[in-house]
CSV table of C-alpha atoms in Angstrom, one decimal:
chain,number,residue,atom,x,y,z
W,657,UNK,CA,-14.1,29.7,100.9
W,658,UNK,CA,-12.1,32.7,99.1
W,659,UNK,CA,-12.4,30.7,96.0
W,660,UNK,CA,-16.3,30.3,96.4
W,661,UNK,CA,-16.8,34.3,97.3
W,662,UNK,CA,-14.9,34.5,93.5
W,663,UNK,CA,-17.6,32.4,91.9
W,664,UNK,CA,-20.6,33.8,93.3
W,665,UNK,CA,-19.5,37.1,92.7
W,666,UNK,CA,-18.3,36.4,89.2
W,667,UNK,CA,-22.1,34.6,88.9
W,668,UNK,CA,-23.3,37.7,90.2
W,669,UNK,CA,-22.3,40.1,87.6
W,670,UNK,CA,-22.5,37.9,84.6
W,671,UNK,CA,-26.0,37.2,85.4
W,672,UNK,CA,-26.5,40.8,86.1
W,673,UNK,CA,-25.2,41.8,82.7
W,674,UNK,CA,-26.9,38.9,80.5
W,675,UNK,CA,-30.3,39.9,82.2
W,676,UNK,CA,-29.5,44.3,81.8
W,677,UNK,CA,-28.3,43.9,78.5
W,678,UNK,CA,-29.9,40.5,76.9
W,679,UNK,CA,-32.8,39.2,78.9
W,680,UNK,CA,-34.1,42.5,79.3
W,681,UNK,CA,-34.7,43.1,75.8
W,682,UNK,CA,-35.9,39.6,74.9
W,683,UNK,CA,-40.1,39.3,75.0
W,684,UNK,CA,-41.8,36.9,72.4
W,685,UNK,CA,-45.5,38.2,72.2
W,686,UNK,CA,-45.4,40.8,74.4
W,687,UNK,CA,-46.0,38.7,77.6
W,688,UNK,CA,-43.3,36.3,78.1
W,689,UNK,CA,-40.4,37.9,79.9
W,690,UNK,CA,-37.8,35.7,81.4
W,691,UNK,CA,-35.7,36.2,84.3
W,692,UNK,CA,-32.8,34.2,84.6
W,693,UNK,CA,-30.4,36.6,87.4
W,694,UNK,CA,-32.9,34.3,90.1
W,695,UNK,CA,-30.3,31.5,89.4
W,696,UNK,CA,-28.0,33.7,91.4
W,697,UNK,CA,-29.6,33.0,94.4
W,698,UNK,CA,-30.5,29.6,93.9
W,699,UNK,CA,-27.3,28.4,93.7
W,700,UNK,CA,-26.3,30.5,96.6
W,701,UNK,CA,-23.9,27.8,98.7
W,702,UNK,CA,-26.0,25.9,101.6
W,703,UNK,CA,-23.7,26.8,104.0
W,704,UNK,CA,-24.1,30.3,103.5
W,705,UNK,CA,-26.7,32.2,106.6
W,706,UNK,CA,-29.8,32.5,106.2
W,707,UNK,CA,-29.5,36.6,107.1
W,708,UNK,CA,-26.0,36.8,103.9
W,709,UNK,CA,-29.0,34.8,101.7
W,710,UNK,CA,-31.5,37.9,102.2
W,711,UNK,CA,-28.7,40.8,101.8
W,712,UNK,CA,-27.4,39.2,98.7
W,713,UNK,CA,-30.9,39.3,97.2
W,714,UNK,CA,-31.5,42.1,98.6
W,715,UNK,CA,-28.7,43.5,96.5
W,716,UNK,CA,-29.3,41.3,93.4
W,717,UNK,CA,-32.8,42.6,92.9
W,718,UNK,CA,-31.9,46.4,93.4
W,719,UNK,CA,-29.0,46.3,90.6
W,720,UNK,CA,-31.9,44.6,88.6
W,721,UNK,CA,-33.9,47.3,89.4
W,722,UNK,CA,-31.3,49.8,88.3
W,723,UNK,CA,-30.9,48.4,84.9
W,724,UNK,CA,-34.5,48.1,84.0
W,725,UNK,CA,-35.6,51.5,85.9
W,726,UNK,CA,-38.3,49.3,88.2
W,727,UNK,CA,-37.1,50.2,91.4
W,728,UNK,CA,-38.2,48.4,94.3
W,729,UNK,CA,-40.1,46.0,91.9
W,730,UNK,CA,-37.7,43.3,91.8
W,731,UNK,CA,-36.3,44.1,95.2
W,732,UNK,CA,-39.3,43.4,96.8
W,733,UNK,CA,-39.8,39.9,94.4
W,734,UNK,CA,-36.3,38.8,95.4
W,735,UNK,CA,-36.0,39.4,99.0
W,736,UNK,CA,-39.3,37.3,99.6
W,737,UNK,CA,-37.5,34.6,97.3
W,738,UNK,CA,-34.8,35.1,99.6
W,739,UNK,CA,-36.8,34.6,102.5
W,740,UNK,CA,-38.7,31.5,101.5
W,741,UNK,CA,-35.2,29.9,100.7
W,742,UNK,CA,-34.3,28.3,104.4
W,743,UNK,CA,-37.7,27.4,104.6
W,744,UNK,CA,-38.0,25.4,100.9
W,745,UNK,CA,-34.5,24.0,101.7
W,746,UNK,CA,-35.6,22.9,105.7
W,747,UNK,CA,-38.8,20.9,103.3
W,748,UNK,CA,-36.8,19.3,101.2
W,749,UNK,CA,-33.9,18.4,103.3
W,750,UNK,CA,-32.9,14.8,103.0
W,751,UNK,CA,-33.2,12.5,106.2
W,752,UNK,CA,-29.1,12.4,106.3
W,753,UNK,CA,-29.5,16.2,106.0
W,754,UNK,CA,-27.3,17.9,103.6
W,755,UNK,CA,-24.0,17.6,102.7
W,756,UNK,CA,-21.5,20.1,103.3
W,757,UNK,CA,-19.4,20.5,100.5
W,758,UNK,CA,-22.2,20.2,97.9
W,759,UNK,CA,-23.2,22.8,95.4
W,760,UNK,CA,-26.7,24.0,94.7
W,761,UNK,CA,-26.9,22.1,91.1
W,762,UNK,CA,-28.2,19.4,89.2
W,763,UNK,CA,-25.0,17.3,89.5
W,764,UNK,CA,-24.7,17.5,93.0
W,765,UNK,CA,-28.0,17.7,94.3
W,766,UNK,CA,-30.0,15.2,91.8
W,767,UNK,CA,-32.5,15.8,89.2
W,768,UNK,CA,-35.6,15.5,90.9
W,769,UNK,CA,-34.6,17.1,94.3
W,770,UNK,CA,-33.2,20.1,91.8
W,771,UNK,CA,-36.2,20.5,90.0
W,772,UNK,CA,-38.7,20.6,93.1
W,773,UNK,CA,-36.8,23.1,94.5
W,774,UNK,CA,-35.8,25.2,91.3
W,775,UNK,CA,-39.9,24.9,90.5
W,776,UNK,CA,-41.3,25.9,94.1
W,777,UNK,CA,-38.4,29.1,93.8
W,778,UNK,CA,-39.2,30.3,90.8
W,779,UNK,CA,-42.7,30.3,90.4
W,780,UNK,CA,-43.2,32.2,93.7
W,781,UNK,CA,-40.5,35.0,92.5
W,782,UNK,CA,-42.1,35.7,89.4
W,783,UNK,CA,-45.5,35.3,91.1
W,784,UNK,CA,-44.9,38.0,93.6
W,785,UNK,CA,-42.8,40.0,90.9
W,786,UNK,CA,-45.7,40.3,88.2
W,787,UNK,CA,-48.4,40.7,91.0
W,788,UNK,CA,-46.1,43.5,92.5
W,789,UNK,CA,-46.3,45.0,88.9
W,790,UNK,CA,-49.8,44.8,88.5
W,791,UNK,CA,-50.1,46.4,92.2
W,792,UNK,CA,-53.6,45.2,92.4
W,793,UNK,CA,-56.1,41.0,92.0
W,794,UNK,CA,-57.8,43.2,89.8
W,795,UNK,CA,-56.2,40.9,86.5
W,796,UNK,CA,-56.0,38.1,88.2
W,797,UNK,CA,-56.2,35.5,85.4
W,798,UNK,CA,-54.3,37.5,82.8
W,799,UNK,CA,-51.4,38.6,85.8
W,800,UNK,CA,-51.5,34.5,86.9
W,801,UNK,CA,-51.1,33.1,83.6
W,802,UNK,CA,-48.0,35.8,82.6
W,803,UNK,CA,-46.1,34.8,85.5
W,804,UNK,CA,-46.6,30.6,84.8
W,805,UNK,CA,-45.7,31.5,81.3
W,806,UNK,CA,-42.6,33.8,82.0
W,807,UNK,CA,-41.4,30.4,85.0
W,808,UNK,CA,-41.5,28.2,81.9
W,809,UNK,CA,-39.4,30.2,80.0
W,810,UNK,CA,-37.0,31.1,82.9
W,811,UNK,CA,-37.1,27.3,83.9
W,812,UNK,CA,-36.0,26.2,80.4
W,813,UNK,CA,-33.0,28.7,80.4
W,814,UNK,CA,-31.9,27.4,84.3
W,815,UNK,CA,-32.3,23.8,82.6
W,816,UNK,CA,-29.8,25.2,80.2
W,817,UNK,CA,-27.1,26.5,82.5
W,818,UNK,CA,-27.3,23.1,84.4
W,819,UNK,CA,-25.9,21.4,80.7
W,820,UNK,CA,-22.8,23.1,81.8
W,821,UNK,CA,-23.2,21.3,85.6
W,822,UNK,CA,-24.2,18.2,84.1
W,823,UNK,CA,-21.6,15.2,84.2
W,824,UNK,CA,-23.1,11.7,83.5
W,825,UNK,CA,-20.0,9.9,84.2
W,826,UNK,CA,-19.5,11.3,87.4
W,827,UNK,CA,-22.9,10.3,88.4
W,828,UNK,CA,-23.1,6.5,86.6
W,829,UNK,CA,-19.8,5.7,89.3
Z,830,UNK,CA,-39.6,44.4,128.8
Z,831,UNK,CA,-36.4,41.3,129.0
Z,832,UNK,CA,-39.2,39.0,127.2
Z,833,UNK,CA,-39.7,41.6,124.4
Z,834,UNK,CA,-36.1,41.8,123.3
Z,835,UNK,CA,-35.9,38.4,123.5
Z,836,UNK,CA,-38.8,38.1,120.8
Z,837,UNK,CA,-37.2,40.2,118.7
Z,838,UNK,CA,-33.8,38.2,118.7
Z,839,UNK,CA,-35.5,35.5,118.1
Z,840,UNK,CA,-37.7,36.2,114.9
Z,841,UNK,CA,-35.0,38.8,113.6
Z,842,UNK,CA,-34.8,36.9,110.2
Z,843,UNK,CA,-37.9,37.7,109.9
Z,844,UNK,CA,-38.1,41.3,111.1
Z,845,UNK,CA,-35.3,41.6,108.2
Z,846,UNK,CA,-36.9,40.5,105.6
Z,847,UNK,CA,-39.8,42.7,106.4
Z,848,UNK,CA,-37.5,45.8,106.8
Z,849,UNK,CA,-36.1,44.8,103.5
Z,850,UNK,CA,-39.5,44.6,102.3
Z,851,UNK,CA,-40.7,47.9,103.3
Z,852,UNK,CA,-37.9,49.7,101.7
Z,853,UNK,CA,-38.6,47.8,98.5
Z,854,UNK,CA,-42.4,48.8,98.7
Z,855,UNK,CA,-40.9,52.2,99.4
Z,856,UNK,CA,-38.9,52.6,96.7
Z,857,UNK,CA,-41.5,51.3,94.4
Z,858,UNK,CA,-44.3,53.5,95.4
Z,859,UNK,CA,-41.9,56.6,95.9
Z,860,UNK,CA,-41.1,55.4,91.9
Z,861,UNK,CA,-44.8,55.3,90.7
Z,862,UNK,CA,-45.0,58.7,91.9
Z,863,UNK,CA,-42.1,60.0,89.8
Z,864,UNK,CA,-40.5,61.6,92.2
Z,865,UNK,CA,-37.4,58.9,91.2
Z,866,UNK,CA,-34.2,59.7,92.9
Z,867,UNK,CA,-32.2,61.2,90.7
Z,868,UNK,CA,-29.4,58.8,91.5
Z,869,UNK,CA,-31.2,55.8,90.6
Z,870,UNK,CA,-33.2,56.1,87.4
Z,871,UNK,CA,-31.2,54.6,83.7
Z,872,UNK,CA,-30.1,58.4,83.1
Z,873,UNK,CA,-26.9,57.7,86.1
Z,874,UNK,CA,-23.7,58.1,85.0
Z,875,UNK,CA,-22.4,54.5,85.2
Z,876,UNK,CA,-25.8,53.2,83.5
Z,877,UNK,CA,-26.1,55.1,81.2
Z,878,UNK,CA,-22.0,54.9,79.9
Z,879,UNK,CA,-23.0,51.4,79.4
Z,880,UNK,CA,-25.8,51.7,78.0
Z,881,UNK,CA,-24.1,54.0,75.6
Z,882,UNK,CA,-21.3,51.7,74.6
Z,883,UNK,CA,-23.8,48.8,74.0
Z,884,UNK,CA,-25.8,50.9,71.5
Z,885,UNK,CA,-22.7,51.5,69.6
Z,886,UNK,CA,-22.3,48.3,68.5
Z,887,UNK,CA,-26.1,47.6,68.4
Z,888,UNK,CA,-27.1,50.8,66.5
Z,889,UNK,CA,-24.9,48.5,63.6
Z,890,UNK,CA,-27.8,46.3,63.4
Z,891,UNK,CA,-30.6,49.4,62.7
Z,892,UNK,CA,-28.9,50.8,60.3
Z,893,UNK,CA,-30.8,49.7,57.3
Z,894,UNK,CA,-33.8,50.6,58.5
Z,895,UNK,CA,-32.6,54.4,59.9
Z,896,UNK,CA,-30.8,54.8,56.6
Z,897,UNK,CA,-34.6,54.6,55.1
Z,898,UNK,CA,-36.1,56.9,57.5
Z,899,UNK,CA,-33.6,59.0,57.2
Z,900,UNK,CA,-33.9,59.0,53.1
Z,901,UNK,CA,-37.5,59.8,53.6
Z,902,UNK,CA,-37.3,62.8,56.0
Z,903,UNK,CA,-34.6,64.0,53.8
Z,904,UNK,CA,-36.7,63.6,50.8
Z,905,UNK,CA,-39.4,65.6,52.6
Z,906,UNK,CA,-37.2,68.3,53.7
Z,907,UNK,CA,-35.9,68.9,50.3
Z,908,UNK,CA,-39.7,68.9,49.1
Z,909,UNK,CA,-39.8,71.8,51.3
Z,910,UNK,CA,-37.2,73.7,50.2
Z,911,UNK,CA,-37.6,76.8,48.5
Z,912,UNK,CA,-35.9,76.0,45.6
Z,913,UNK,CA,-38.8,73.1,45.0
Z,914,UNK,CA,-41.4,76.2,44.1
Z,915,UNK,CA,-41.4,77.9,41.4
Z,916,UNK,CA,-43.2,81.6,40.7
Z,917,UNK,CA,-46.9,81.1,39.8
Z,918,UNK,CA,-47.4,83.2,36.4
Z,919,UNK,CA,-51.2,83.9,35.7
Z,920,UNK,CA,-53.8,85.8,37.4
Z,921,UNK,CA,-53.7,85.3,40.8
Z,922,UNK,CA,-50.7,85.6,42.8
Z,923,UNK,CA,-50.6,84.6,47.0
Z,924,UNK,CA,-49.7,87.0,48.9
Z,925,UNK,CA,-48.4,86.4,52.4
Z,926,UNK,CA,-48.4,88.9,54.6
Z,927,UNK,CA,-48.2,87.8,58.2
Z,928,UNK,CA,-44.8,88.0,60.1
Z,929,UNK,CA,-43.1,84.5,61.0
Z,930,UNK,CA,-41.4,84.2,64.7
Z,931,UNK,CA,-39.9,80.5,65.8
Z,932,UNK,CA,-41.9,78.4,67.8
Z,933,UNK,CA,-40.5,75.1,67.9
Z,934,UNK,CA,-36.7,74.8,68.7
Z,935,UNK,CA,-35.6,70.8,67.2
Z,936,UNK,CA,-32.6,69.5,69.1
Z,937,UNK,CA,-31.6,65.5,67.3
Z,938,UNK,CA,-30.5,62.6,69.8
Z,939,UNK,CA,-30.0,59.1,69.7
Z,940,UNK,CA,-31.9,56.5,72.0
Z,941,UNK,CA,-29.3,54.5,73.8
Z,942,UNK,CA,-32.2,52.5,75.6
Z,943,UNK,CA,-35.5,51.4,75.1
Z,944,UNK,CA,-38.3,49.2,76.7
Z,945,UNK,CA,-41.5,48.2,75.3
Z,946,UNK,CA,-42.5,45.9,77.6
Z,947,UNK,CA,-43.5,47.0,80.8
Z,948,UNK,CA,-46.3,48.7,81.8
Z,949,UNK,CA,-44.1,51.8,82.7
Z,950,UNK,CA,-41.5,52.2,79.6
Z,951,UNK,CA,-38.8,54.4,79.5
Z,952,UNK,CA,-36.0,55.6,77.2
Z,953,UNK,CA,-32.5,56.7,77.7
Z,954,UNK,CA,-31.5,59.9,75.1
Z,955,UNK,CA,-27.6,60.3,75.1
Z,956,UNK,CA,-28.2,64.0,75.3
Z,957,UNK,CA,-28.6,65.9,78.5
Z,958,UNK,CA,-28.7,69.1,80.0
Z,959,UNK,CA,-25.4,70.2,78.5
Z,960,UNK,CA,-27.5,69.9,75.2
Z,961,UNK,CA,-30.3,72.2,76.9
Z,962,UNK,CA,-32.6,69.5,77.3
Z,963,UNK,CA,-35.1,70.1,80.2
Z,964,UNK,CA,-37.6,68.3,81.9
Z,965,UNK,CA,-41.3,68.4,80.3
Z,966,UNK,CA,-39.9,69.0,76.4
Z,967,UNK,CA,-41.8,66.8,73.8
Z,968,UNK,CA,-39.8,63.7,71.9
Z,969,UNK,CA,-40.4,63.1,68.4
Z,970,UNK,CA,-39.2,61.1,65.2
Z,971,UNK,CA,-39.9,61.5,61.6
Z,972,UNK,CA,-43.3,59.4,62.1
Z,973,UNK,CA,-44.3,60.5,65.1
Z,974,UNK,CA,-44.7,61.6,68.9
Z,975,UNK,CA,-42.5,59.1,71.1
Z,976,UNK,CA,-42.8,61.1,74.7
Z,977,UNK,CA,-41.6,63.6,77.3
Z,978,UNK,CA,-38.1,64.1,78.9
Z,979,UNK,CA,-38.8,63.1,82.8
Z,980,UNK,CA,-35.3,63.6,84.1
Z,981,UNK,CA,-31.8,65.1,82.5
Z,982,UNK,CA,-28.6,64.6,84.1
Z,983,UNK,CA,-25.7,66.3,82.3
Z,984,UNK,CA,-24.9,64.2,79.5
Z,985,UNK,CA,-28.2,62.1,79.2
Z,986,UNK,CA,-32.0,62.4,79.8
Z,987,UNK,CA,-34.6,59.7,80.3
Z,988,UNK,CA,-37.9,60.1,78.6
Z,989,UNK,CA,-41.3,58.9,79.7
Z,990,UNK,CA,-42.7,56.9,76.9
Z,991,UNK,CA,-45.6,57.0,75.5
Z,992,UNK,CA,-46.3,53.7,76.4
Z,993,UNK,CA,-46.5,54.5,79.8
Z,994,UNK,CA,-49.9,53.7,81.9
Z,995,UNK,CA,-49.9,57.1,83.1
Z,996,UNK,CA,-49.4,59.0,79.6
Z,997,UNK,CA,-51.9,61.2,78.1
Z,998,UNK,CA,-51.6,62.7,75.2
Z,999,UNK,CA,-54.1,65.4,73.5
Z,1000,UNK,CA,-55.2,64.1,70.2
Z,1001,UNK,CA,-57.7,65.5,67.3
Z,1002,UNK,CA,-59.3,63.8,64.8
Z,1003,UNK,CA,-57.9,65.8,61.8
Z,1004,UNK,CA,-61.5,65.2,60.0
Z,1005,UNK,CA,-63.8,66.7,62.4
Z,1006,UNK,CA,-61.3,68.2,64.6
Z,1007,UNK,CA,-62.8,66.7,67.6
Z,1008,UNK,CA,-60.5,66.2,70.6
Z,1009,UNK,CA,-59.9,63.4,73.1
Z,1010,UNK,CA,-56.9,61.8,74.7
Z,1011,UNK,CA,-54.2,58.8,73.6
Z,1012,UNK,CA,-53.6,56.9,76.7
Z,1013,UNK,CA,-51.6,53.4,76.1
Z,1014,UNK,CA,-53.7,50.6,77.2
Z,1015,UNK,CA,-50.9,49.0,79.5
Z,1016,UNK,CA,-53.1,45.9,80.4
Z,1017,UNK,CA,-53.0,44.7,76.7
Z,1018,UNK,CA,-49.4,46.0,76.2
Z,1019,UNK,CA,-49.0,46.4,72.5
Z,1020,UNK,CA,-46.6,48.1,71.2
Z,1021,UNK,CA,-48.5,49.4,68.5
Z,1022,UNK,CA,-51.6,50.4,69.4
Z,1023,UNK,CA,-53.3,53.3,71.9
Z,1024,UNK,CA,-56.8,54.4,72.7
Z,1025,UNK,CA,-58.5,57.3,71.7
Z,1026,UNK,CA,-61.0,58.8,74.5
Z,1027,UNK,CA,-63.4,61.5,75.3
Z,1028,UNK,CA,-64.7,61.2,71.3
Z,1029,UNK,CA,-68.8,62.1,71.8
Z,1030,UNK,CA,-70.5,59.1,69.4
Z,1031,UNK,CA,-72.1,61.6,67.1
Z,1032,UNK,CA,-68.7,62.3,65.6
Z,1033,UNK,CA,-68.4,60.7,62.4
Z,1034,UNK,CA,-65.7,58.8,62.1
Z,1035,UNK,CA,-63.5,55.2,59.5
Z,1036,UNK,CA,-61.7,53.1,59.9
Z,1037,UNK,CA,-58.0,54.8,59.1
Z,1038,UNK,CA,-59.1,58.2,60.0
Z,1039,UNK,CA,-55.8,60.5,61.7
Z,1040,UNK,CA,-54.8,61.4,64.9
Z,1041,UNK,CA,-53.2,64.5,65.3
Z,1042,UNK,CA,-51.6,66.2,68.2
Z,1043,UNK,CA,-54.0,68.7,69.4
Z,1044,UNK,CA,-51.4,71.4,70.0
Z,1045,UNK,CA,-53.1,72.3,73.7
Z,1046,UNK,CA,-50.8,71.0,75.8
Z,1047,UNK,CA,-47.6,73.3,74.2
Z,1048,UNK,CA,-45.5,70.5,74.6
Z,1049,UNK,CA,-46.3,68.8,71.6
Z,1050,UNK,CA,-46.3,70.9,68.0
Z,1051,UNK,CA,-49.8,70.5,66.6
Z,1052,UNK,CA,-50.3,68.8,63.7
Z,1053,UNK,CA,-48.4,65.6,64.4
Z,1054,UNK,CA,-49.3,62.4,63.9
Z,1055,UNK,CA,-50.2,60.1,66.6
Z,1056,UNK,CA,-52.0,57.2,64.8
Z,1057,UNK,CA,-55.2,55.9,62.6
Z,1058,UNK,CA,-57.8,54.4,63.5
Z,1059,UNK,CA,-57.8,50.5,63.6
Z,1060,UNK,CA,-60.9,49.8,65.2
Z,1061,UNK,CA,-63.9,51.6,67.1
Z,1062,UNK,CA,-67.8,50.8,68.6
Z,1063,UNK,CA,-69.7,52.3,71.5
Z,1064,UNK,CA,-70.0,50.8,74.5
Z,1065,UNK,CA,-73.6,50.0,75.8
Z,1066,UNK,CA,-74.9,53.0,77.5
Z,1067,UNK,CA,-72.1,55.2,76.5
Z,1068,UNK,CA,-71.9,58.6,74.9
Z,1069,UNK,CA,-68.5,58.1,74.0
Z,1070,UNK,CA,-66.8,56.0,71.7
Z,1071,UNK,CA,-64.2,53.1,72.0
Z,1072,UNK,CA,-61.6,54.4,69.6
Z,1073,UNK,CA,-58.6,51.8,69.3
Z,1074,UNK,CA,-55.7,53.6,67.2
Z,1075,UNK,CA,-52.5,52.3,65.2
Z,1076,UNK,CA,-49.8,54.2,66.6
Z,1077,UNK,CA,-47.7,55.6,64.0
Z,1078,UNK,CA,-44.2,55.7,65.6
Z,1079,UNK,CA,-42.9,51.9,65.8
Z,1080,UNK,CA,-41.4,52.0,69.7
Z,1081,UNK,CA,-39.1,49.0,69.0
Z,1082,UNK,CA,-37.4,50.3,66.4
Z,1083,UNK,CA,-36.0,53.9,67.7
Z,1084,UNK,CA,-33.2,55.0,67.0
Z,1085,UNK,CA,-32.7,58.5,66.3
Z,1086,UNK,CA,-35.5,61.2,67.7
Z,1087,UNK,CA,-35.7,64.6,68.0
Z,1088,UNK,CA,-36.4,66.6,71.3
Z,1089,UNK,CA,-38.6,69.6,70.6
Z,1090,UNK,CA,-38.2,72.8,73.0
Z,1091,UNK,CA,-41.4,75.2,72.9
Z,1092,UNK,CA,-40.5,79.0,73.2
Z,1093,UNK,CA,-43.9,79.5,74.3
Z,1094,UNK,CA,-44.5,77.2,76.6
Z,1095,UNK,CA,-43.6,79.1,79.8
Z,1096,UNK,CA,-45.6,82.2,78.9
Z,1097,UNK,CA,-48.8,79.5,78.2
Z,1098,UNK,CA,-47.8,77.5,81.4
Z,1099,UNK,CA,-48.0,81.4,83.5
Z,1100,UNK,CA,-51.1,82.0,81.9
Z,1101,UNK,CA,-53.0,79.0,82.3
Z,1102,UNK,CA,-51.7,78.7,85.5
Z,1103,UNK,CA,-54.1,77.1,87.9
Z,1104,UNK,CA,-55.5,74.5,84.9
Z,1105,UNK,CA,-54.1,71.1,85.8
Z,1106,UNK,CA,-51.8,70.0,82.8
Z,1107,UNK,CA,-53.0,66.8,81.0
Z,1108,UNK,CA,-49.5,65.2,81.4
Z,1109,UNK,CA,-48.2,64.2,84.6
């Protein structure tokens, strides 16, 4: 428990700084912005209440927020990813339900149940987020394909991290 | 009355979430109407440490390009100078008889931060109000306008960009003299280009014609430069033309600016008084 409240927080201000200081400044044709501090609370522990979920993101999105001077913008993108989170998680559960001492990654949970949820998460969040931005349908196209391209590139580094999770031996046994 | 409170334990997740949503939406809008806290905008004091210890090692990797800037400014300065003109011998000799007072008071700083791409950009100036910055002053650089001071705490100040959906900026054609305003288009967010508005189409005007500041506003000097023209029509059934404009100043590379102070701009600001400025 202590140990896990170490790693999440640890999680928690790495991701904050790599997205402040890194992320922040990368944009390849002026569109494409990713935002990788969402694998925070994706790999938030199962076990973890629904109501700690929402404050943490809660939290997470408002230190975005500071860095980037967008307050409330990310806020409001990360406690509705916060919220959906029982619900996607209640979808996919497995028939033997989950187990308990499992991590939220690709080596514990499986590729393809990882990726579904990962997917579903993401695209929402960055959905909302650039919507939020816009504050209005009126670009709907233009505000819609920004936010699939900006998933793809926050997907690709998430499917980077997980190299680190990633342990074919383990799994082959 | 037993029923209700029993409703609300019940769905409580979800009356969280929407608290927490309505304080997000609060803080947003609060923030599009810059009145930002002054606590949470980049210029804090933890942020903007950070910030400022970041840029010192990344300033490392600009300094080619500053080095040459600041060759060329130099270069222009010393073109400037009075030693650089010589008597005129001959017939006619100028005479200049008007009396000089200081307008324009130039204070230098260095950007510590800097975003292009939102639709609301701001930047982080490592001087403050120890420095006498003050909210409203004009930001420059040696090629051009970059934007005003918003908020100053006492060692930094952020500045609204130009590239900022809300921005306007008075601009003349320095041909024709003709006025309109820059606004950034934030919907095709370029970095390096603006529009030019409010030009009537019987103005001539090329392509690579300058944009001056207009000078009306007293925040900006007149006679900067804001941009050419890149491209321009008339719209069907307008009067006015579709100026698209190069901006001059390069937002992603920034490094050192200069904050203008106008002496003037409080005696214009008390006599214009009830005149809406064009910068909010």
């Amino acid at each position: 428990m202590l140990i896990d409240i170490i790693k999440h927080s640890t999680r928690f201000l790495a991701l904050l700084l790599l997205q402040g200081l890194v992320l922040n400044n990368i944009e390849l044709s002026d569109y494409i912005n990713p935002f990788l501090y969402v694998l925070f609370i994706l790999s938030l522990p199962l076990y973890a209440s629904k109501y700690l979920v929402l404050a943490l993101s809660f939290v997470m999105g408002i230190s975005i927020d500071i860095f980037s001077s967008t307050l409330g913008m990310h806020t409001a993108a990360c406690v509705f990813m916060g919220f959906l989170r029982p619900y996607i998680l209640k979808i996919l559960e497995p028939r033997d339900g989950y187990e308990n001492n499992f991590s939220v990654n690709i080596a514990d949970m499986g590729m393809k149940w990882y990726a579904i949820y990962v997917v579903i998460m993401v695209f929402t969040h960055h959905l909302f987020l650039f919507y939020v931005e816009s504050f209005s349908f009126s670009q709907f196209f233009s505000t819609f394909g920004r936010a699939l391209v900006s998933t793809i590139f926050t997907l690709l580094l998430i499917s980077i991290t997980q190299l680190f999770y990633y342990k074919p031996s383990k799994k082959r046994r | 009355m037993r029923n209700f409170i029993q409703f609300l334990v019940k769905n409580s997740f979800v009356f969280l979430f929407l608290f927490l949503e309505v304080i997000a939406f609060a803080l947003l809008i609060k923030n599009n109407n810059y009145q930002n806290s002054k606590f949470f905008n980049s210029s804090n004091y933890l942020v903007g440490n950070l910030y400022e210890s970041v840029s010192n090692v990344t300033d490392y990797f600009n300094l080619k390009t500053t080095n040459s800037e600041l060759a060329q400014h130099n270069a222009e300065l010393l073109s400037a100078n009075i030693n650089s003109f010589t008597k005129i011998y001959g017939n006619t000799i100028l005479i200049n008889d008007t009396s000089y007072f200081q307008k324009y008071v130039y204070t230098s700083a260095k950007v510590i931060n800097n975003s292009t791409n939102q639709r609301e950009n701001y930047i982080t100036l490592d001087k403050g109000a120890i420095n006498g910055i003050k909210p409203g002053m004009a930001v420059v650089n040696s090629n051009g306008i970059v934007g005003i001071v918003k908020n100053v705490s006492p060692n930094f100040s952020s500045v609204i960009s130009l590239l900022h959906q809300k921005m306007s900026i008075s601009g003349k054609l320095k041909k024709s003299e003709y006025f309109g305003s820059v606004i950034w288009d934030s919907d095709e967010n370029n970095h390096r280009t603006a529009t030019l508005k409010e030009i009537p189409n019987h103005v001539e005007i090329q392509k690579g014609d300058t944009i001056l500041t207009s000078g009306f506003s007293a925040i900006f000097p007149e006679g900067l430069p804001i941009g050419t023209v890149q491209y321009f029509d008339v719209p069907k059934g307008s009067n006015f033309y579709n100026i698209i404009i190069e901006l001059t100043t390069d937002f992603k590379q920034l490094s050192h600016v200069y904050v203008v102070k106008s002496l003037q701009k409080e005696e214009l600001d008390k006599l214009e008084g009830l005149i809406p400025k064009d910068v909010n």
